mmCIF file of N, CA, C and O in Angstrom:
data_model
loop_
_atom_site.group_PDB
_atom_site.id
_atom_site.type_symbol
_atom_site.label_atom_id
_atom_site.label_comp_id
_atom_site.label_asym_id
_atom_site.label_seq_id
_atom_site.Cartn_x
_atom_site.Cartn_y
_atom_site.Cartn_z
ATOM 1 N N MET A 30 -51.477 -33.292 35.860
ATOM 2 C CA MET A 30 -52.584 -32.542 36.408
ATOM 3 C C MET A 30 -52.577 -32.608 37.934
ATOM 4 O O MET A 30 -52.831 -31.616 38.607
ATOM 5 N N ARG A 31 -52.286 -33.788 38.453
ATOM 6 C CA ARG A 31 -52.251 -33.958 39.905
ATOM 7 C C ARG A 31 -51.129 -33.119 40.515
ATOM 8 O O ARG A 31 -51.287 -32.568 41.600
ATOM 9 N N TYR A 32 -50.021 -33.001 39.824
ATOM 10 C CA TYR A 32 -48.905 -32.193 40.316
ATOM 11 C C TYR A 32 -49.268 -30.717 40.359
ATOM 12 O O TYR A 32 -48.890 -29.999 41.286
ATOM 13 N N ILE A 33 -50.013 -30.255 39.375
ATOM 14 C CA ILE A 33 -50.428 -28.861 39.340
ATOM 15 C C ILE A 33 -51.378 -28.567 40.496
ATOM 16 O O ILE A 33 -51.242 -27.549 41.181
ATOM 17 N N LEU A 34 -52.328 -29.455 40.740
ATOM 18 C CA LEU A 34 -53.249 -29.265 41.859
ATOM 19 C C LEU A 34 -52.523 -29.285 43.196
ATOM 20 O O LEU A 34 -52.833 -28.500 44.093
ATOM 21 N N THR A 35 -51.545 -30.153 43.330
ATOM 22 C CA THR A 35 -50.750 -30.212 44.558
ATOM 23 C C THR A 35 -49.967 -28.918 44.744
ATOM 24 O O THR A 35 -49.907 -28.368 45.850
ATOM 25 N N LEU A 36 -49.391 -28.412 43.688
ATOM 26 C CA LEU A 36 -48.636 -27.158 43.753
ATOM 27 C C LEU A 36 -49.541 -25.990 44.126
ATOM 28 O O LEU A 36 -49.177 -25.165 44.968
ATOM 29 N N ILE A 37 -50.716 -25.922 43.552
ATOM 30 C CA ILE A 37 -51.667 -24.858 43.884
ATOM 31 C C ILE A 37 -52.066 -24.952 45.349
ATOM 32 O O ILE A 37 -52.142 -23.943 46.054
ATOM 33 N N PHE A 38 -52.322 -26.146 45.829
ATOM 34 C CA PHE A 38 -52.696 -26.355 47.227
ATOM 35 C C PHE A 38 -51.588 -25.872 48.167
ATOM 36 O O PHE A 38 -51.838 -25.190 49.152
ATOM 37 N N ILE A 39 -50.357 -26.201 47.853
ATOM 38 C CA ILE A 39 -49.217 -25.782 48.680
ATOM 39 C C ILE A 39 -49.077 -24.264 48.667
ATOM 40 O O ILE A 39 -48.820 -23.651 49.708
ATOM 41 N N LEU A 40 -49.269 -23.632 47.525
ATOM 42 C CA LEU A 40 -49.174 -22.181 47.446
ATOM 43 C C LEU A 40 -50.276 -21.500 48.253
ATOM 44 O O LEU A 40 -50.029 -20.485 48.909
ATOM 45 N N ILE A 41 -51.469 -22.063 48.229
ATOM 46 C CA ILE A 41 -52.566 -21.486 49.012
ATOM 47 C C ILE A 41 -52.269 -21.593 50.499
ATOM 48 O O ILE A 41 -52.445 -20.631 51.253
ATOM 49 N N ILE A 42 -51.787 -22.731 50.944
ATOM 50 C CA ILE A 42 -51.457 -22.920 52.364
ATOM 51 C C ILE A 42 -50.337 -21.985 52.785
ATOM 52 O O ILE A 42 -50.407 -21.344 53.829
ATOM 53 N N SER A 43 -49.288 -21.873 51.988
ATOM 54 C CA SER A 43 -48.177 -20.993 52.358
ATOM 55 C C SER A 43 -48.605 -19.536 52.337
ATOM 56 O O SER A 43 -48.117 -18.740 53.131
ATOM 57 N N GLY A 44 -49.530 -19.165 51.476
ATOM 58 C CA GLY A 44 -50.033 -17.790 51.442
ATOM 59 C C GLY A 44 -50.773 -17.420 52.707
ATOM 60 O O GLY A 44 -50.639 -16.324 53.222
ATOM 61 N N THR A 45 -51.542 -18.334 53.271
ATOM 62 C CA THR A 45 -52.250 -18.038 54.516
ATOM 63 C C THR A 45 -51.301 -18.010 55.692
ATOM 64 O O THR A 45 -51.500 -17.253 56.628
ATOM 65 N N VAL A 46 -50.258 -18.803 55.654
ATOM 66 C CA VAL A 46 -49.267 -18.777 56.732
ATOM 67 C C VAL A 46 -48.547 -17.443 56.751
ATOM 68 O O VAL A 46 -48.361 -16.828 57.789
ATOM 69 N N PHE A 47 -48.140 -16.937 55.576
ATOM 70 C CA PHE A 47 -47.429 -15.670 55.513
ATOM 71 C C PHE A 47 -48.329 -14.498 55.861
ATOM 72 O O PHE A 47 -47.874 -13.509 56.390
ATOM 73 N N ALA A 48 -49.617 -14.616 55.579
ATOM 74 C CA ALA A 48 -50.536 -13.526 55.875
ATOM 75 C C ALA A 48 -50.638 -13.279 57.381
ATOM 76 O O ALA A 48 -50.836 -12.160 57.807
ATOM 77 N N ASP A 49 -50.498 -14.308 58.188
ATOM 78 C CA ASP A 49 -50.597 -14.168 59.632
ATOM 79 C C ASP A 49 -49.302 -13.673 60.263
ATOM 80 O O ASP A 49 -49.283 -13.349 61.439
ATOM 81 N N GLU A 50 -48.218 -13.619 59.515
ATOM 82 C CA GLU A 50 -46.931 -13.270 60.094
ATOM 83 C C GLU A 50 -46.665 -11.772 60.126
ATOM 84 O O GLU A 50 -45.699 -11.351 60.726
ATOM 85 N N SER A 51 -47.490 -10.972 59.483
ATOM 86 C CA SER A 51 -47.262 -9.533 59.519
ATOM 87 C C SER A 51 -48.545 -8.820 59.933
ATOM 88 O O SER A 51 -49.648 -9.287 59.669
ATOM 89 N N VAL A 52 -48.367 -7.692 60.590
ATOM 90 C CA VAL A 52 -49.498 -6.882 61.043
ATOM 91 C C VAL A 52 -49.160 -5.422 60.802
ATOM 92 O O VAL A 52 -48.000 -5.014 60.886
ATOM 93 N N LYS A 53 -50.186 -4.641 60.450
ATOM 94 C CA LYS A 53 -50.006 -3.210 60.227
ATOM 95 C C LYS A 53 -50.774 -2.474 61.316
ATOM 96 O O LYS A 53 -51.969 -2.696 61.497
ATOM 97 N N ILE A 54 -50.076 -1.618 62.034
ATOM 98 C CA ILE A 54 -50.687 -0.836 63.110
ATOM 99 C C ILE A 54 -50.663 0.631 62.700
ATOM 100 O O ILE A 54 -49.607 1.174 62.364
ATOM 101 N N PHE A 55 -51.837 1.237 62.731
ATOM 102 C CA PHE A 55 -51.952 2.655 62.420
ATOM 103 C C PHE A 55 -51.897 3.435 63.730
ATOM 104 O O PHE A 55 -52.707 3.211 64.626
ATOM 105 N N VAL A 56 -50.923 4.324 63.854
ATOM 106 C CA VAL A 56 -50.768 5.164 65.040
ATOM 107 C C VAL A 56 -51.374 6.515 64.694
ATOM 108 O O VAL A 56 -50.848 7.246 63.852
ATOM 109 N N LYS A 57 -52.504 6.804 65.343
ATOM 110 C CA LYS A 57 -53.231 8.041 65.058
ATOM 111 C C LYS A 57 -52.985 9.050 66.175
ATOM 112 O O LYS A 57 -52.265 8.771 67.126
ATOM 113 N N GLU A 58 -53.609 10.184 66.071
ATOM 114 C CA GLU A 58 -53.419 11.246 67.056
ATOM 115 C C GLU A 58 -53.902 10.828 68.445
ATOM 116 O O GLU A 58 -53.278 11.149 69.450
ATOM 117 N N SER A 59 -55.001 10.077 68.501
ATOM 118 C CA SER A 59 -55.560 9.738 69.814
ATOM 119 C C SER A 59 -55.847 8.251 69.991
ATOM 120 O O SER A 59 -56.516 7.869 70.944
ATOM 121 N N GLY A 60 -55.358 7.393 69.103
ATOM 122 C CA GLY A 60 -55.610 5.967 69.247
ATOM 123 C C GLY A 60 -54.883 5.156 68.194
ATOM 124 O O GLY A 60 -54.041 5.678 67.453
ATOM 125 N N TYR A 61 -55.221 3.878 68.137
ATOM 126 C CA TYR A 61 -54.564 2.938 67.234
ATOM 127 C C TYR A 61 -55.616 2.123 66.499
ATOM 128 O O TYR A 61 -56.740 1.974 66.966
ATOM 129 N N SER A 62 -55.247 1.549 65.365
ATOM 130 C CA SER A 62 -56.073 0.555 64.696
ATOM 131 C C SER A 62 -55.147 -0.475 64.065
ATOM 132 O O SER A 62 -53.969 -0.203 63.820
ATOM 133 N N ILE A 63 -55.701 -1.655 63.823
ATOM 134 C CA ILE A 63 -54.912 -2.770 63.298
ATOM 135 C C ILE A 63 -55.412 -3.136 61.912
ATOM 136 O O ILE A 63 -56.627 -3.265 61.693
ATOM 137 N N ASN A 64 -54.478 -3.343 60.993
ATOM 138 C CA ASN A 64 -54.747 -3.758 59.617
ATOM 139 C C ASN A 64 -55.830 -2.893 58.996
ATOM 140 O O ASN A 64 -55.696 -1.686 58.969
ATOM 141 N N ILE A 65 -56.903 -3.468 58.509
ATOM 142 C CA ILE A 65 -57.917 -2.682 57.811
ATOM 143 C C ILE A 65 -59.099 -2.308 58.701
ATOM 144 O O ILE A 65 -60.079 -1.755 58.234
ATOM 145 N N SER A 66 -59.017 -2.583 59.977
ATOM 146 C CA SER A 66 -60.109 -2.282 60.902
ATOM 147 C C SER A 66 -60.245 -0.776 61.130
ATOM 148 O O SER A 66 -59.256 -0.065 61.241
ATOM 149 N N ASP A 67 -61.479 -0.314 61.209
ATOM 150 C CA ASP A 67 -61.734 1.102 61.510
ATOM 151 C C ASP A 67 -61.904 1.335 63.004
ATOM 152 O O ASP A 67 -62.038 2.470 63.445
ATOM 153 N N GLU A 68 -61.902 0.261 63.781
ATOM 154 C CA GLU A 68 -62.086 0.359 65.230
ATOM 155 C C GLU A 68 -60.879 1.043 65.866
ATOM 156 O O GLU A 68 -59.742 0.612 65.691
ATOM 157 N N GLU A 69 -61.122 2.136 66.581
ATOM 158 C CA GLU A 69 -60.032 2.854 67.240
ATOM 159 C C GLU A 69 -59.819 2.262 68.630
ATOM 160 O O GLU A 69 -60.757 2.113 69.402
ATOM 161 N N LEU A 70 -58.577 1.931 68.937
ATOM 162 C CA LEU A 70 -58.219 1.254 70.181
ATOM 163 C C LEU A 70 -57.305 2.127 71.022
ATOM 164 O O LEU A 70 -56.517 2.910 70.491
ATOM 165 N N ASN A 71 -57.364 1.931 72.348
ATOM 166 C CA ASN A 71 -56.346 2.538 73.203
ATOM 167 C C ASN A 71 -55.211 1.520 73.361
ATOM 168 O O ASN A 71 -55.290 0.416 72.806
ATOM 169 N N SER A 72 -54.183 1.834 74.104
ATOM 170 C CA SER A 72 -53.018 0.944 74.174
ATOM 171 C C SER A 72 -53.349 -0.401 74.837
ATOM 172 O O SER A 72 -52.839 -1.437 74.423
ATOM 173 N N ALA A 73 -54.224 -0.416 75.854
ATOM 174 C CA ALA A 73 -54.593 -1.678 76.511
ATOM 175 C C ALA A 73 -55.399 -2.568 75.570
ATOM 176 O O ALA A 73 -55.164 -3.787 75.496
ATOM 177 N N GLU A 74 -56.328 -1.974 74.819
ATOM 178 C CA GLU A 74 -57.117 -2.746 73.857
ATOM 179 C C GLU A 74 -56.235 -3.253 72.717
ATOM 180 O O GLU A 74 -56.406 -4.380 72.246
ATOM 181 N N LEU A 75 -55.284 -2.430 72.290
ATOM 182 C CA LEU A 75 -54.350 -2.830 71.244
ATOM 183 C C LEU A 75 -53.533 -4.030 71.695
ATOM 184 O O LEU A 75 -53.377 -5.002 70.962
ATOM 185 N N GLU A 76 -53.030 -3.977 72.916
ATOM 186 C CA GLU A 76 -52.239 -5.092 73.443
ATOM 187 C C GLU A 76 -53.067 -6.372 73.486
ATOM 188 O O GLU A 76 -52.589 -7.445 73.116
ATOM 189 N N SER A 77 -54.306 -6.268 73.917
ATOM 190 C CA SER A 77 -55.190 -7.427 73.976
ATOM 191 C C SER A 77 -55.416 -8.033 72.590
ATOM 192 O O SER A 77 -55.353 -9.252 72.418
ATOM 193 N N LYS A 78 -55.661 -7.183 71.595
ATOM 194 C CA LYS A 78 -55.871 -7.669 70.222
ATOM 195 C C LYS A 78 -54.597 -8.292 69.663
ATOM 196 O O LYS A 78 -54.647 -9.314 68.978
ATOM 197 N N LEU A 79 -53.444 -7.677 69.939
ATOM 198 C CA LEU A 79 -52.182 -8.202 69.416
ATOM 199 C C LEU A 79 -51.836 -9.556 70.019
ATOM 200 O O LEU A 79 -51.230 -10.393 69.346
ATOM 201 N N LYS A 80 -52.206 -9.784 71.269
ATOM 202 C CA LYS A 80 -51.939 -11.073 71.904
ATOM 203 C C LYS A 80 -52.713 -12.199 71.239
ATOM 204 O O LYS A 80 -52.321 -13.352 71.317
ATOM 205 N N GLN A 81 -53.800 -11.869 70.554
ATOM 206 C CA GLN A 81 -54.616 -12.872 69.866
ATOM 207 C C GLN A 81 -54.062 -13.222 68.492
ATOM 208 O O GLN A 81 -54.451 -14.222 67.911
ATOM 209 N N LEU A 82 -53.162 -12.398 67.959
ATOM 210 C CA LEU A 82 -52.625 -12.597 66.622
ATOM 211 C C LEU A 82 -51.243 -13.235 66.674
ATOM 212 O O LEU A 82 -50.497 -13.048 67.624
ATOM 213 N N LYS A 83 -50.910 -13.954 65.611
ATOM 214 C CA LYS A 83 -49.569 -14.521 65.477
ATOM 215 C C LYS A 83 -48.844 -13.714 64.402
ATOM 216 O O LYS A 83 -49.280 -13.664 63.254
ATOM 217 N N PHE A 84 -47.751 -13.054 64.789
ATOM 218 C CA PHE A 84 -47.020 -12.218 63.833
ATOM 219 C C PHE A 84 -45.578 -12.078 64.277
ATOM 220 O O PHE A 84 -45.246 -12.217 65.439
ATOM 221 N N SER A 85 -44.717 -11.783 63.302
ATOM 222 C CA SER A 85 -43.316 -11.522 63.607
ATOM 223 C C SER A 85 -42.830 -10.236 62.935
ATOM 224 O O SER A 85 -41.766 -9.740 63.259
ATOM 225 N N LEU A 86 -43.615 -9.714 62.004
ATOM 226 C CA LEU A 86 -43.271 -8.479 61.305
ATOM 227 C C LEU A 86 -44.357 -7.442 61.555
ATOM 228 O O LEU A 86 -45.540 -7.743 61.490
ATOM 229 N N VAL A 87 -43.950 -6.205 61.821
ATOM 230 C CA VAL A 87 -44.895 -5.137 62.116
ATOM 231 C C VAL A 87 -44.553 -3.916 61.269
ATOM 232 O O VAL A 87 -43.389 -3.538 61.148
ATOM 233 N N THR A 88 -45.589 -3.317 60.692
ATOM 234 C CA THR A 88 -45.448 -2.030 60.025
ATOM 235 C C THR A 88 -46.233 -1.018 60.843
ATOM 236 O O THR A 88 -47.433 -1.195 61.056
ATOM 237 N N LEU A 89 -45.547 -0.003 61.325
ATOM 238 C CA LEU A 89 -46.205 1.082 62.050
ATOM 239 C C LEU A 89 -46.411 2.229 61.079
ATOM 240 O O LEU A 89 -45.449 2.800 60.569
ATOM 241 N N GLU A 90 -47.662 2.538 60.803
ATOM 242 C CA GLU A 90 -47.967 3.684 59.953
ATOM 243 C C GLU A 90 -48.363 4.826 60.873
ATOM 244 O O GLU A 90 -49.441 4.832 61.455
ATOM 245 N N VAL A 91 -47.443 5.767 61.030
ATOM 246 C CA VAL A 91 -47.593 6.847 62.008
ATOM 247 C C VAL A 91 -48.161 8.082 61.320
ATOM 248 O O VAL A 91 -47.571 8.611 60.374
ATOM 249 N N ASP A 92 -49.314 8.529 61.799
ATOM 250 C CA ASP A 92 -49.941 9.734 61.285
ATOM 251 C C ASP A 92 -49.123 10.949 61.704
ATOM 252 O O ASP A 92 -48.503 10.966 62.768
ATOM 253 N N TYR A 93 -49.135 11.975 60.869
ATOM 254 C CA TYR A 93 -48.376 13.186 61.157
ATOM 255 C C TYR A 93 -48.785 13.806 62.487
ATOM 256 O O TYR A 93 -47.963 14.374 63.201
ATOM 257 N N CYS A 94 -50.062 13.689 62.833
ATOM 258 C CA CYS A 94 -50.576 14.308 64.057
ATOM 259 C C CYS A 94 -50.313 13.472 65.313
ATOM 260 O O CYS A 94 -50.562 13.937 66.422
ATOM 261 N N ALA A 95 -49.843 12.247 65.154
ATOM 262 C CA ALA A 95 -49.575 11.399 66.318
ATOM 263 C C ALA A 95 -48.386 11.950 67.093
ATOM 264 O O ALA A 95 -47.342 12.258 66.519
ATOM 265 N N GLY A 96 -48.555 12.056 68.390
ATOM 266 C CA GLY A 96 -47.489 12.589 69.230
ATOM 267 C C GLY A 96 -46.461 11.532 69.593
ATOM 268 O O GLY A 96 -46.669 10.332 69.382
ATOM 269 N N PRO A 97 -45.342 11.956 70.150
ATOM 270 C CA PRO A 97 -44.282 11.023 70.516
ATOM 271 C C PRO A 97 -44.712 10.017 71.579
ATOM 272 O O PRO A 97 -44.232 8.890 71.598
ATOM 273 N N VAL A 98 -45.652 10.397 72.442
ATOM 274 C CA VAL A 98 -46.133 9.476 73.469
ATOM 275 C C VAL A 98 -46.886 8.320 72.823
ATOM 276 O O VAL A 98 -46.742 7.159 73.240
ATOM 277 N N MET A 99 -47.663 8.599 71.782
ATOM 278 C CA MET A 99 -48.411 7.545 71.084
ATOM 279 C C MET A 99 -47.454 6.548 70.442
ATOM 280 O O MET A 99 -47.678 5.333 70.490
ATOM 281 N N VAL A 100 -46.380 7.041 69.862
ATOM 282 C CA VAL A 100 -45.399 6.164 69.223
ATOM 283 C C VAL A 100 -44.664 5.334 70.274
ATOM 284 O O VAL A 100 -44.465 4.126 70.107
ATOM 285 N N ALA A 101 -44.281 5.955 71.380
ATOM 286 C CA ALA A 101 -43.599 5.226 72.449
ATOM 287 C C ALA A 101 -44.500 4.148 73.040
ATOM 288 O O ALA A 101 -44.044 3.021 73.294
ATOM 289 N N GLU A 102 -45.775 4.468 73.237
ATOM 290 C CA GLU A 102 -46.713 3.493 73.809
ATOM 291 C C GLU A 102 -46.898 2.275 72.906
ATOM 292 O O GLU A 102 -47.048 1.163 73.384
ATOM 293 N N VAL A 103 -46.893 2.488 71.595
ATOM 294 C CA VAL A 103 -47.076 1.349 70.700
ATOM 295 C C VAL A 103 -45.860 0.415 70.766
ATOM 296 O O VAL A 103 -46.005 -0.805 70.681
ATOM 297 N N TYR A 104 -44.676 0.948 70.956
ATOM 298 C CA TYR A 104 -43.488 0.094 71.118
ATOM 299 C C TYR A 104 -43.571 -0.721 72.413
ATOM 300 O O TYR A 104 -43.243 -1.909 72.422
ATOM 301 N N VAL A 105 -44.009 -0.102 73.494
ATOM 302 C CA VAL A 105 -44.169 -0.827 74.764
ATOM 303 C C VAL A 105 -45.242 -1.894 74.618
ATOM 304 O O VAL A 105 -45.081 -3.035 75.076
ATOM 305 N N THR A 106 -46.333 -1.553 73.966
ATOM 306 C CA THR A 106 -47.417 -2.503 73.742
ATOM 307 C C THR A 106 -46.940 -3.691 72.920
ATOM 308 O O THR A 106 -47.268 -4.844 73.218
ATOM 309 N N LEU A 107 -46.156 -3.433 71.877
ATOM 310 C CA LEU A 107 -45.603 -4.518 71.061
ATOM 311 C C LEU A 107 -44.707 -5.432 71.888
ATOM 312 O O LEU A 107 -44.770 -6.655 71.770
ATOM 313 N N ALA A 108 -43.869 -4.843 72.713
ATOM 314 C CA ALA A 108 -42.964 -5.631 73.547
ATOM 315 C C ALA A 108 -43.736 -6.506 74.529
ATOM 316 O O ALA A 108 -43.352 -7.650 74.782
ATOM 317 N N ASN A 109 -44.829 -6.004 75.070
ATOM 318 C CA ASN A 109 -45.637 -6.782 76.003
ATOM 319 C C ASN A 109 -46.455 -7.856 75.298
ATOM 320 O O ASN A 109 -46.613 -8.959 75.816
ATOM 321 N N ALA A 110 -46.985 -7.550 74.120
ATOM 322 C CA ALA A 110 -47.858 -8.480 73.411
ATOM 323 C C ALA A 110 -47.091 -9.592 72.716
ATOM 324 O O ALA A 110 -47.537 -10.737 72.692
ATOM 325 N N ASN A 111 -45.945 -9.256 72.148
ATOM 326 C CA ASN A 111 -45.177 -10.248 71.396
ATOM 327 C C ASN A 111 -43.698 -9.877 71.440
ATOM 328 O O ASN A 111 -43.201 -9.179 70.560
ATOM 329 N N PRO A 112 -42.969 -10.356 72.454
ATOM 330 C CA PRO A 112 -41.558 -9.986 72.578
ATOM 331 C C PRO A 112 -40.659 -10.571 71.489
ATOM 332 O O PRO A 112 -39.507 -10.192 71.378
ATOM 333 N N THR A 113 -41.184 -11.478 70.664
ATOM 334 C CA THR A 113 -40.358 -12.104 69.629
ATOM 335 C C THR A 113 -40.483 -11.436 68.266
ATOM 336 O O THR A 113 -40.067 -12.002 67.267
ATOM 337 N N VAL A 114 -41.031 -10.231 68.223
ATOM 338 C CA VAL A 114 -41.150 -9.514 66.950
ATOM 339 C C VAL A 114 -39.761 -9.321 66.367
ATOM 340 O O VAL A 114 -38.845 -8.866 67.043
ATOM 341 N N GLN A 115 -39.611 -9.679 65.090
ATOM 342 C CA GLN A 115 -38.303 -9.634 64.455
ATOM 343 C C GLN A 115 -38.031 -8.337 63.704
ATOM 344 O O GLN A 115 -36.898 -7.942 63.539
ATOM 345 N N ASP A 116 -39.089 -7.677 63.224
ATOM 346 C CA ASP A 116 -38.878 -6.518 62.374
ATOM 347 C C ASP A 116 -40.011 -5.514 62.581
ATOM 348 O O ASP A 116 -41.177 -5.883 62.545
ATOM 349 N N VAL A 117 -39.666 -4.254 62.799
ATOM 350 C CA VAL A 117 -40.640 -3.177 62.898
ATOM 351 C C VAL A 117 -40.258 -2.127 61.866
ATOM 352 O O VAL A 117 -39.151 -1.602 61.883
ATOM 353 N N ARG A 118 -41.201 -1.842 60.973
ATOM 354 C CA ARG A 118 -40.960 -0.856 59.924
ATOM 355 C C ARG A 118 -41.833 0.366 60.181
ATOM 356 O O ARG A 118 -42.979 0.241 60.588
ATOM 357 N N LEU A 119 -41.287 1.521 59.926
ATOM 358 C CA LEU A 119 -42.016 2.781 60.129
ATOM 359 C C LEU A 119 -42.414 3.388 58.787
ATOM 360 O O LEU A 119 -41.617 3.415 57.849
ATOM 361 N N LYS A 120 -43.653 3.845 58.723
ATOM 362 C CA LYS A 120 -44.164 4.590 57.575
ATOM 363 C C LYS A 120 -44.858 5.820 58.113
ATOM 364 O O LYS A 120 -45.403 5.795 59.211
ATOM 365 N N THR A 121 -44.827 6.891 57.364
ATOM 366 C CA THR A 121 -45.542 8.094 57.788
ATOM 367 C C THR A 121 -46.748 8.304 56.882
ATOM 368 O O THR A 121 -46.766 7.866 55.735
ATOM 369 N N SER A 122 -47.750 8.966 57.448
ATOM 370 C CA SER A 122 -48.937 9.281 56.662
ATOM 371 C C SER A 122 -49.533 10.574 57.189
ATOM 372 O O SER A 122 -49.145 11.066 58.247
ATOM 373 N N GLY A 123 -50.482 11.113 56.464
ATOM 374 C CA GLY A 123 -51.151 12.318 56.916
ATOM 375 C C GLY A 123 -50.566 13.565 56.288
ATOM 376 O O GLY A 123 -49.644 13.515 55.487
ATOM 377 N N SER A 124 -51.120 14.674 56.714
ATOM 378 C CA SER A 124 -50.731 15.965 56.170
ATOM 379 C C SER A 124 -49.987 16.767 57.221
ATOM 380 O O SER A 124 -50.223 16.624 58.413
ATOM 381 N N HIS A 125 -49.124 17.642 56.776
ATOM 382 C CA HIS A 125 -48.359 18.468 57.699
ATOM 383 C C HIS A 125 -49.094 19.747 58.088
ATOM 384 O O HIS A 125 -48.565 20.564 58.827
ATOM 385 N N GLU A 126 -50.321 19.912 57.612
ATOM 386 C CA GLU A 126 -51.070 21.114 57.939
ATOM 387 C C GLU A 126 -51.522 21.062 59.393
ATOM 388 O O GLU A 126 -52.207 20.144 59.811
ATOM 389 N N LYS A 127 -51.136 22.054 60.172
ATOM 390 C CA LYS A 127 -51.458 22.068 61.604
ATOM 391 C C LYS A 127 -52.956 22.127 61.860
ATOM 392 O O LYS A 127 -53.435 21.637 62.861
ATOM 393 N N SER A 128 -53.709 22.694 60.952
ATOM 394 C CA SER A 128 -55.145 22.839 61.168
ATOM 395 C C SER A 128 -55.854 21.484 61.232
ATOM 396 O O SER A 128 -56.946 21.395 61.761
ATOM 397 N N LYS A 129 -55.256 20.447 60.689
ATOM 398 C CA LYS A 129 -55.865 19.122 60.705
ATOM 399 C C LYS A 129 -55.586 18.383 62.012
ATOM 400 O O LYS A 129 -56.225 17.386 62.307
ATOM 401 N N CYS A 130 -54.642 18.831 62.790
ATOM 402 C CA CYS A 130 -54.294 18.183 64.053
ATOM 403 C C CYS A 130 -55.090 18.817 65.189
ATOM 404 O O CYS A 130 -55.210 20.039 65.266
ATOM 405 N N LYS A 131 -55.604 17.983 66.080
ATOM 406 C CA LYS A 131 -56.356 18.489 67.234
ATOM 407 C C LYS A 131 -55.414 19.058 68.291
ATOM 408 O O LYS A 131 -55.704 20.040 68.933
ATOM 409 N N SER A 132 -54.277 18.395 68.474
ATOM 410 C CA SER A 132 -53.282 18.844 69.453
ATOM 411 C C SER A 132 -52.029 19.279 68.720
ATOM 412 O O SER A 132 -51.652 18.697 67.719
ATOM 413 N N VAL A 133 -51.393 20.298 69.222
ATOM 414 C CA VAL A 133 -50.139 20.766 68.626
ATOM 415 C C VAL A 133 -49.008 20.431 69.580
ATOM 416 O O VAL A 133 -49.055 20.771 70.751
ATOM 417 N N TYR A 134 -47.992 19.710 69.065
ATOM 418 C CA TYR A 134 -46.863 19.307 69.907
ATOM 419 C C TYR A 134 -45.688 20.207 69.685
ATOM 420 O O TYR A 134 -45.374 20.634 68.660
#
């Protein structure tokens, strides 16, 4: 019984360690958000928030309406906030309908 409790304790600790190692950044048409937050950030605010987090893996979920400048800025922000990032993964989201985008690129 003691071994089972010890194993559960170790799994809980390792689960919280792994949870802090990855972050998901949503790249929107006019701003960014982190993980499940609805707060829209600009690149300076994003950099400030990222400096507070410990992570080595990043998933960039890029909205269809996000322009190339928004994507480039998030890479610069990542490099400034955490130069030791080991992996950046790209995902796309959103619709291809132009009527949903405020700006047309």
